[in-house]
XYZ file of N, CA, C and O in Angstrom:
512
model
N -1.648 8.364 27.734
C -1.414 7.655 26.487
C -2.455 8.050 25.438
O -2.112 8.230 24.275
N -3.711 8.180 25.871
C -4.780 8.557 24.957
C -4.482 9.918 24.324
O -4.649 10.095 23.115
N -4.025 10.870 25.140
C -3.704 12.199 24.622
C -2.555 12.129 23.608
O -2.612 12.781 22.555
N -1.550 11.343 23.905
C -0.419 11.200 22.976
C -0.884 10.611 21.647
O -0.445 11.053 20.573
N -1.782 9.645 21.700
C -2.291 9.035 20.472
C -3.116 10.030 19.663
O -3.040 10.061 18.429
N -3.905 10.869 20.334
C -4.672 11.907 19.631
C -3.728 12.922 18.993
O -3.959 13.379 17.873
N -2.662 13.291 19.695
C -1.692 14.243 19.141
C -1.022 13.657 17.903
O -0.874 14.332 16.879
N -0.619 12.399 17.990
C 0.010 11.740 16.841
C -0.967 11.655 15.671
O -0.595 11.925 14.516
N -2.214 11.323 15.946
C -3.216 11.248 14.881
C -3.407 12.618 14.233
O -3.484 12.729 13.000
N -3.466 13.668 15.044
C -3.614 15.017 14.502
C -2.412 15.450 13.690
O -2.548 16.069 12.624
N -1.227 15.117 14.175
C -0.001 15.457 13.448
C 0.054 14.744 12.102
O 0.326 15.365 11.063
N -0.217 13.447 12.113
C -0.204 12.694 10.855
C -1.280 13.201 9.895
O -1.029 13.326 8.689
N -2.461 13.505 10.413
C -3.531 14.025 9.557
C -3.120 15.356 8.933
O -3.370 15.602 7.750
N -2.471 16.205 9.708
C -2.008 17.497 9.184
C -0.964 17.301 8.091
O -1.030 17.937 7.032
N -0.008 16.422 8.337
C 1.027 16.143 7.332
C 0.387 15.617 6.049
O 0.744 16.040 4.939
N -0.558 14.721 6.193
C -1.217 14.150 5.019
C -2.043 15.204 4.278
O -2.059 15.230 3.038
N -2.715 16.084 5.016
C -3.492 17.138 4.360
C -2.595 18.107 3.603
O -2.915 18.507 2.484
N -1.483 18.485 4.201
C -0.552 19.398 3.523
C 0.006 18.745 2.268
O 0.159 19.409 1.229
N 0.278 17.465 2.337
C 0.880 16.802 1.182
C -0.112 16.542 0.053
O 0.301 16.135 -1.029
N -1.392 16.791 0.270
C -2.355 16.641 -0.824
C -2.212 17.756 -1.848
O -2.874 17.720 -2.877
N -1.337 18.711 -1.592
C -1.130 19.798 -2.560
C -0.712 19.257 -3.919
O -0.910 19.926 -4.934
N -0.148 18.052 -3.942
C 0.274 17.463 -5.216
C -0.910 17.221 -6.146
O -0.741 17.037 -7.339
N -2.124 17.280 -5.601
C -3.312 17.124 -6.435
C -3.620 18.402 -7.219
O -4.285 18.351 -8.244
N -3.140 19.541 -6.719
C -3.544 20.824 -7.289
C -2.402 21.607 -7.929
O -2.642 22.442 -8.791
N -1.184 21.373 -7.478
C -0.024 22.107 -7.985
C 0.609 21.289 -9.108
O 0.846 20.087 -8.935
N 0.883 21.910 -10.256
C 1.547 21.161 -11.332
C 2.878 20.583 -10.847
O 3.603 21.212 -10.088
N 3.170 19.394 -11.299
C 4.346 18.697 -10.781
C 5.651 19.417 -11.091
O 6.581 19.373 -10.297
N 5.734 20.105 -12.234
C 6.952 20.837 -12.554
C 7.163 21.983 -11.566
O 8.281 22.231 -11.111
N 6.084 22.674 -11.224
C 6.176 23.771 -10.265
C 6.524 23.239 -8.874
O 7.329 23.816 -8.147
N 5.928 22.108 -8.521
C 6.199 21.503 -7.217
C 7.667 21.074 -7.120
O 8.312 21.270 -6.094
N 8.193 20.495 -8.176
C 9.592 20.060 -8.184
C 10.536 21.257 -8.089
O 11.565 21.192 -7.411
N 10.176 22.355 -8.740
C 11.021 23.548 -8.701
C 10.984 24.207 -7.320
O 12.012 24.677 -6.821
N 9.817 24.240 -6.686
C 9.677 24.884 -5.375
C 10.296 24.059 -4.254
O 10.841 24.612 -3.311
N 10.198 22.744 -4.352
C 10.621 21.883 -3.258
C 12.083 21.507 -3.243
O 12.541 20.837 -2.329
N 12.811 21.895 -4.262
C 14.228 21.546 -4.301
C 14.435 20.071 -4.580
O 13.598 19.394 -5.179
N 15.554 19.552 -4.110
C 15.914 18.160 -4.384
C 14.928 17.173 -3.762
O 14.653 16.113 -4.312
N 14.375 17.518 -2.603
C 13.464 16.604 -1.917
C 12.150 16.406 -2.664
O 11.440 15.440 -2.417
N 11.831 17.300 -3.580
C 10.557 17.197 -4.304
C 10.728 16.703 -5.738
O 9.754 16.662 -6.487
N 11.918 16.326 -6.128
C 12.161 15.876 -7.496
C 11.446 14.570 -7.820
O 11.236 14.245 -8.981
N 11.056 13.820 -6.801
C 10.399 12.541 -7.023
C 9.102 12.688 -7.806
O 8.693 11.760 -8.506
N 8.437 13.838 -7.708
C 7.151 14.001 -8.390
C 7.294 13.890 -9.901
O 6.328 13.542 -10.586
N 8.476 14.162 -10.420
C 8.686 14.067 -11.862
C 8.698 12.623 -12.352
O 8.553 12.380 -13.551
N 8.858 11.668 -11.434
C 8.838 10.249 -11.803
C 7.421 9.695 -11.935
O 7.248 8.551 -12.355
N 6.427 10.472 -11.532
C 5.049 10.006 -11.538
C 4.206 10.852 -12.488
O 4.449 12.044 -12.654
N 3.200 10.219 -13.070
C 2.296 10.949 -13.954
C 1.366 11.826 -13.108
O 1.178 11.566 -11.907
N 0.769 12.849 -13.718
C -0.178 13.672 -12.964
C -1.341 12.854 -12.382
O -1.796 13.112 -11.275
N -1.784 11.841 -13.108
C -2.857 10.985 -12.596
C -2.433 10.196 -11.372
O -3.209 10.048 -10.418
N -1.213 9.688 -11.393
C -0.712 8.951 -10.229
C -0.567 9.880 -9.033
O -0.878 9.488 -7.898
N -0.120 11.112 -9.257
C -0.003 12.068 -8.155
C -1.370 12.419 -7.577
O -1.523 12.558 -6.360
N -2.377 12.542 -8.449
C -3.741 12.793 -7.950
C -4.247 11.603 -7.148
O -4.910 11.775 -6.115
N -3.938 10.398 -7.576
C -4.357 9.201 -6.834
C -3.671 9.145 -5.467
O -4.324 8.852 -4.456
N -2.381 9.437 -5.419
C -1.668 9.458 -4.140
C -2.258 10.527 -3.232
O -2.493 10.306 -2.045
N -2.524 11.697 -3.795
C -3.126 12.778 -3.015
C -4.503 12.416 -2.488
O -4.859 12.745 -1.350
N -5.293 11.723 -3.300
C -6.624 11.295 -2.850
C -6.521 10.290 -1.706
O -7.280 10.362 -0.727
N -5.562 9.372 -1.804
C -5.346 8.417 -0.711
C -4.921 9.132 0.566
O -5.365 8.787 1.669
N -4.072 10.142 0.422
C -3.640 10.903 1.590
C -4.799 11.677 2.209
O -4.904 11.771 3.435
N -5.671 12.206 1.379
C -6.852 12.920 1.885
C -7.772 11.973 2.643
O -8.256 12.285 3.745
N -8.012 10.800 2.085
C -8.836 9.801 2.771
C -8.191 9.340 4.070
O -8.872 9.129 5.082
N -6.865 9.200 4.057
C -6.157 8.781 5.270
C -6.273 9.840 6.359
O -6.481 9.509 7.532
N -6.137 11.108 5.984
C -6.263 12.185 6.975
C -7.645 12.152 7.622
O -7.769 12.282 8.845
N -8.673 11.941 6.807
C -10.031 11.847 7.355
C -10.181 10.592 8.213
O -10.802 10.628 9.285
N -9.603 9.490 7.780
C -9.734 8.224 8.503
C -9.004 8.187 9.829
O -9.327 7.374 10.701
N -8.020 9.064 10.010
C -7.303 9.105 11.285
C -8.071 9.873 12.356
O -7.848 9.670 13.542
N -8.962 10.763 11.959
C -9.638 11.646 12.905
C -11.147 11.402 12.985
O -11.707 11.223 14.068
N -11.809 11.413 11.841
C -13.280 11.426 11.828
C -13.962 10.221 12.477
O -14.937 10.408 13.212
N -13.510 8.997 12.247
C -14.234 7.878 12.872
C -14.299 7.980 14.396
O -15.344 7.718 14.993
N -13.222 8.383 15.018
C -13.208 8.507 16.481
C -13.946 9.756 16.928
O -14.688 9.726 17.919
N -13.758 10.863 16.213
C -14.400 12.118 16.607
C -15.915 12.035 16.493
O -16.632 12.595 17.308
N -16.401 11.314 15.480
C -17.840 11.172 15.278
C -18.408 9.926 15.942
O -19.617 9.711 15.917
N -17.523 9.101 16.503
C -17.903 7.836 17.136
C -18.689 6.941 16.184
O -19.671 6.311 16.557
N -18.224 6.908 14.946
C -18.800 6.036 13.928
C -17.693 5.111 13.452
O -16.756 5.541 12.785
N -17.739 3.870 13.840
C -16.730 2.861 13.481
C -15.317 3.314 13.839
O -14.437 3.380 12.981
N -15.066 3.608 15.127
C -13.730 4.081 15.512
C -12.611 3.070 15.275
O -11.446 3.437 15.304
N -12.954 1.819 15.012
C -11.920 0.819 14.700
C -11.195 1.180 13.404
O -10.097 0.695 13.148
N -11.783 2.073 12.611
C -11.139 2.488 11.372
C -9.879 3.318 11.611
O -9.029 3.417 10.734
N -9.748 3.914 12.800
C -8.546 4.720 13.082
C -7.283 3.857 13.053
O -6.340 4.182 12.326
N -7.193 2.756 13.805
C -5.964 1.961 13.706
C -5.799 1.277 12.354
O -4.666 1.082 11.888
N -6.901 0.938 11.707
C -6.814 0.353 10.367
C -6.206 1.377 9.402
O -5.321 1.059 8.605
N -6.663 2.623 9.516
C -6.105 3.693 8.693
C -4.633 3.927 9.031
O -3.820 4.177 8.141
N -4.291 3.840 10.309
C -2.891 4.026 10.711
C -1.997 2.962 10.070
O -0.866 3.264 9.664
N -2.483 1.746 9.969
C -1.724 0.686 9.286
C -1.550 1.046 7.806
O -0.457 0.902 7.244
N -2.609 1.554 7.194
C -2.522 1.952 5.786
C -1.547 3.109 5.600
O -0.793 3.141 4.624
N -1.544 4.051 6.545
C -0.594 5.167 6.481
C 0.833 4.645 6.634
O 1.753 5.108 5.945
N 1.019 3.674 7.506
C 2.347 3.072 7.657
C 2.788 2.437 6.342
O 3.956 2.561 5.947
N 1.883 1.780 5.650
C 2.212 1.194 4.349
C 2.538 2.280 3.325
O 3.455 2.121 2.504
N 1.804 3.382 3.375
C 2.057 4.504 2.471
C 3.465 5.055 2.680
O 4.216 5.266 1.719
N 3.847 5.262 3.938
C 5.174 5.798 4.208
C 6.273 4.760 3.999
O 7.413 5.125 3.708
N 5.956 3.476 4.100
C 6.917 2.447 3.729
C 7.210 2.540 2.232
O 8.374 2.485 1.815
N 6.162 2.713 1.456
C 6.347 2.895 0.020
C 7.143 4.147 -0.307
O 7.996 4.140 -1.205
N 6.882 5.220 0.439
C 7.635 6.460 0.216
C 9.114 6.262 0.539
O 9.991 6.743 -0.193
N 9.398 5.552 1.623
C 10.793 5.308 2.004
C 11.491 4.429 0.962
O 12.647 4.689 0.593
N 10.798 3.428 0.476
C 11.380 2.561 -0.559
C 11.658 3.355 -1.831
O 12.712 3.206 -2.461
N 10.726 4.223 -2.206
C 10.914 5.044 -3.394
C 12.141 5.941 -3.230
O 12.952 6.090 -4.133
N 12.305 6.521 -2.045
C 13.466 7.389 -1.799
C 14.777 6.584 -1.834
O 15.787 7.058 -2.347
N 14.748 5.374 -1.292
C 15.946 4.526 -1.352
C 16.307 4.188 -2.789
O 17.482 4.206 -3.171
N 15.311 3.862 -3.586
C 15.569 3.525 -4.988
C 16.112 4.707 -5.766
O 16.872 4.539 -6.710
N 15.688 5.902 -5.385
C 16.176 7.116 -6.052
C 17.525 7.577 -5.500
O 18.104 8.525 -6.001
N 18.007 6.929 -4.448
C 19.277 7.308 -3.848
C 19.196 8.551 -2.983
O 20.187 9.225 -2.768
N 18.008 8.861 -2.482
C 17.792 10.060 -1.664
C 17.840 9.703 -0.181
O 16.884 9.901 0.558
N 18.970 9.216 0.257
C 19.105 8.804 1.657
C 18.992 9.978 2.619
O 18.557 9.824 3.744
N 19.381 11.163 2.199
C 19.327 12.333 3.079
C 17.891 12.786 3.343
O 17.616 13.392 4.377
N 16.976 12.505 2.429
C 15.597 12.988 2.581
C 14.645 11.921 3.108
O 13.443 12.171 3.192
N 15.162 10.769 3.472
C 14.305 9.676 3.920
C 13.896 9.812 5.392
O 12.933 9.193 5.836
N 14.588 10.657 6.141
C 14.367 10.750 7.586
C 12.916 11.096 7.930
O 12.322 10.479 8.819
N 12.348 12.072 7.245
C 10.969 12.468 7.552
C 10.005 11.309 7.312
O 9.096 11.067 8.128
N 10.186 10.592 6.212
C 9.307 9.447 5.927
C 9.404 8.393 7.024
O 8.398 7.803 7.414
N 10.606 8.152 7.520
C 10.785 7.156 8.583
C 10.158 7.618 9.902
O 9.601 6.802 10.643
N 10.220 8.915 10.177
C 9.576 9.447 11.385
C 8.064 9.280 11.283
O 7.408 8.820 12.224
N 7.488 9.639 10.138
C 6.038 9.488 9.957
C 5.635 8.016 9.981
O 4.568 7.674 10.512
N 6.470 7.150 9.447
C 6.215 5.712 9.516
C 6.170 5.252 10.968
O 5.260 4.530 11.372
N 7.132 5.687 11.762
C 7.167 5.309 13.181
C 5.944 5.839 13.924
O 5.360 5.131 14.759
N 5.516 7.052 13.609
C 4.320 7.615 14.255
C 3.072 6.812 13.887
O 2.218 6.557 14.741
N 2.965 6.419 12.629
C 1.810 5.630 12.197
C 1.797 4.262 12.871
O 0.735 3.777 13.293
N 2.958 3.639 12.992
C 3.041 2.341 13.674
C 2.671 2.500 15.151
O 1.943 1.677 15.708
N 3.159 3.571 15.786
C 2.815 3.840 17.186
C 1.310 4.020 17.347
O 0.701 3.471 18.272
N 0.695 4.762 16.434
C -0.748 4.987 16.506
C -1.516 3.678 16.322
O -2.462 3.398 17.069
N -1.123 2.883 15.354
C -1.804 1.604 15.134
C -1.647 0.699 16.351
O -2.624 0.096 16.823
N -0.429 0.605 16.885
C -0.191 -0.211 18.069
C -1.026 0.289 19.250
O -1.661 -0.505 19.946
N -1.040 1.595 19.467
C -1.751 2.154 20.607
C -3.259 1.971 20.524
O -3.908 1.679 21.525
N -3.804 2.118 19.321
C -5.261 1.999 19.181
C -5.725 0.545 19.057
O -6.848 0.228 19.407
N -4.894 -0.333 18.563
C -5.245 -1.751 18.560
C -4.992 -2.365 19.933
O -5.661 -3.313 20.318
N -4.002 -1.841 20.668
C -3.570 -2.447 21.929
C -4.049 -1.752 23.170
O -5.209 -1.894 23.569
N -3.170 -0.966 23.821
C -3.459 -0.453 25.158
C -4.564 0.595 25.248
O -5.187 0.725 26.285
N -4.837 1.359 24.201
C -5.835 2.427 24.272
C -6.847 2.348 23.130
O -7.001 3.294 22.364
N -7.594 1.265 23.031
C -8.613 1.218 21.972
C -9.774 2.148 22.312
O -9.966 2.548 23.462
N -10.554 2.507 21.315
C -11.696 3.380 21.543
C -12.857 2.632 22.205
O -13.696 3.237 22.831
N -12.913 1.341 22.027
C -13.976 0.548 22.660
C -13.357 -0.316 23.750
O -12.210 -0.681 23.694
N -14.112 -0.628 24.724
C -13.552 -1.530 25.720
C -13.756 -1.047 27.070
O -13.485 -1.406 28.089
């Protein structure tokens, strides 16, 4: 179980790190490259996209570093809850935009974040 939780944490951290590209790539270029699934960026200002990207960067660090450095490892499940909230917001945004076909990935990442939070708060905490 511990190995599965580490794999999920690494996968989520990787997804979050890749998605921070919205901080550096102009939103028009991102929307053109990503097709229909990336059109949502046009609904947000560049500042809002940078803020979302910064939160994703912090989340990626919060899923791995506290446990790897053994400094406040309780932050891993707390971060997983925050990531679940982030992907809940993403799923709601996609529903409001009528993008039901592109919501699947957000729901998978949401489920992974919930699994990680449950696993680290419950059966496999870092302390105990």
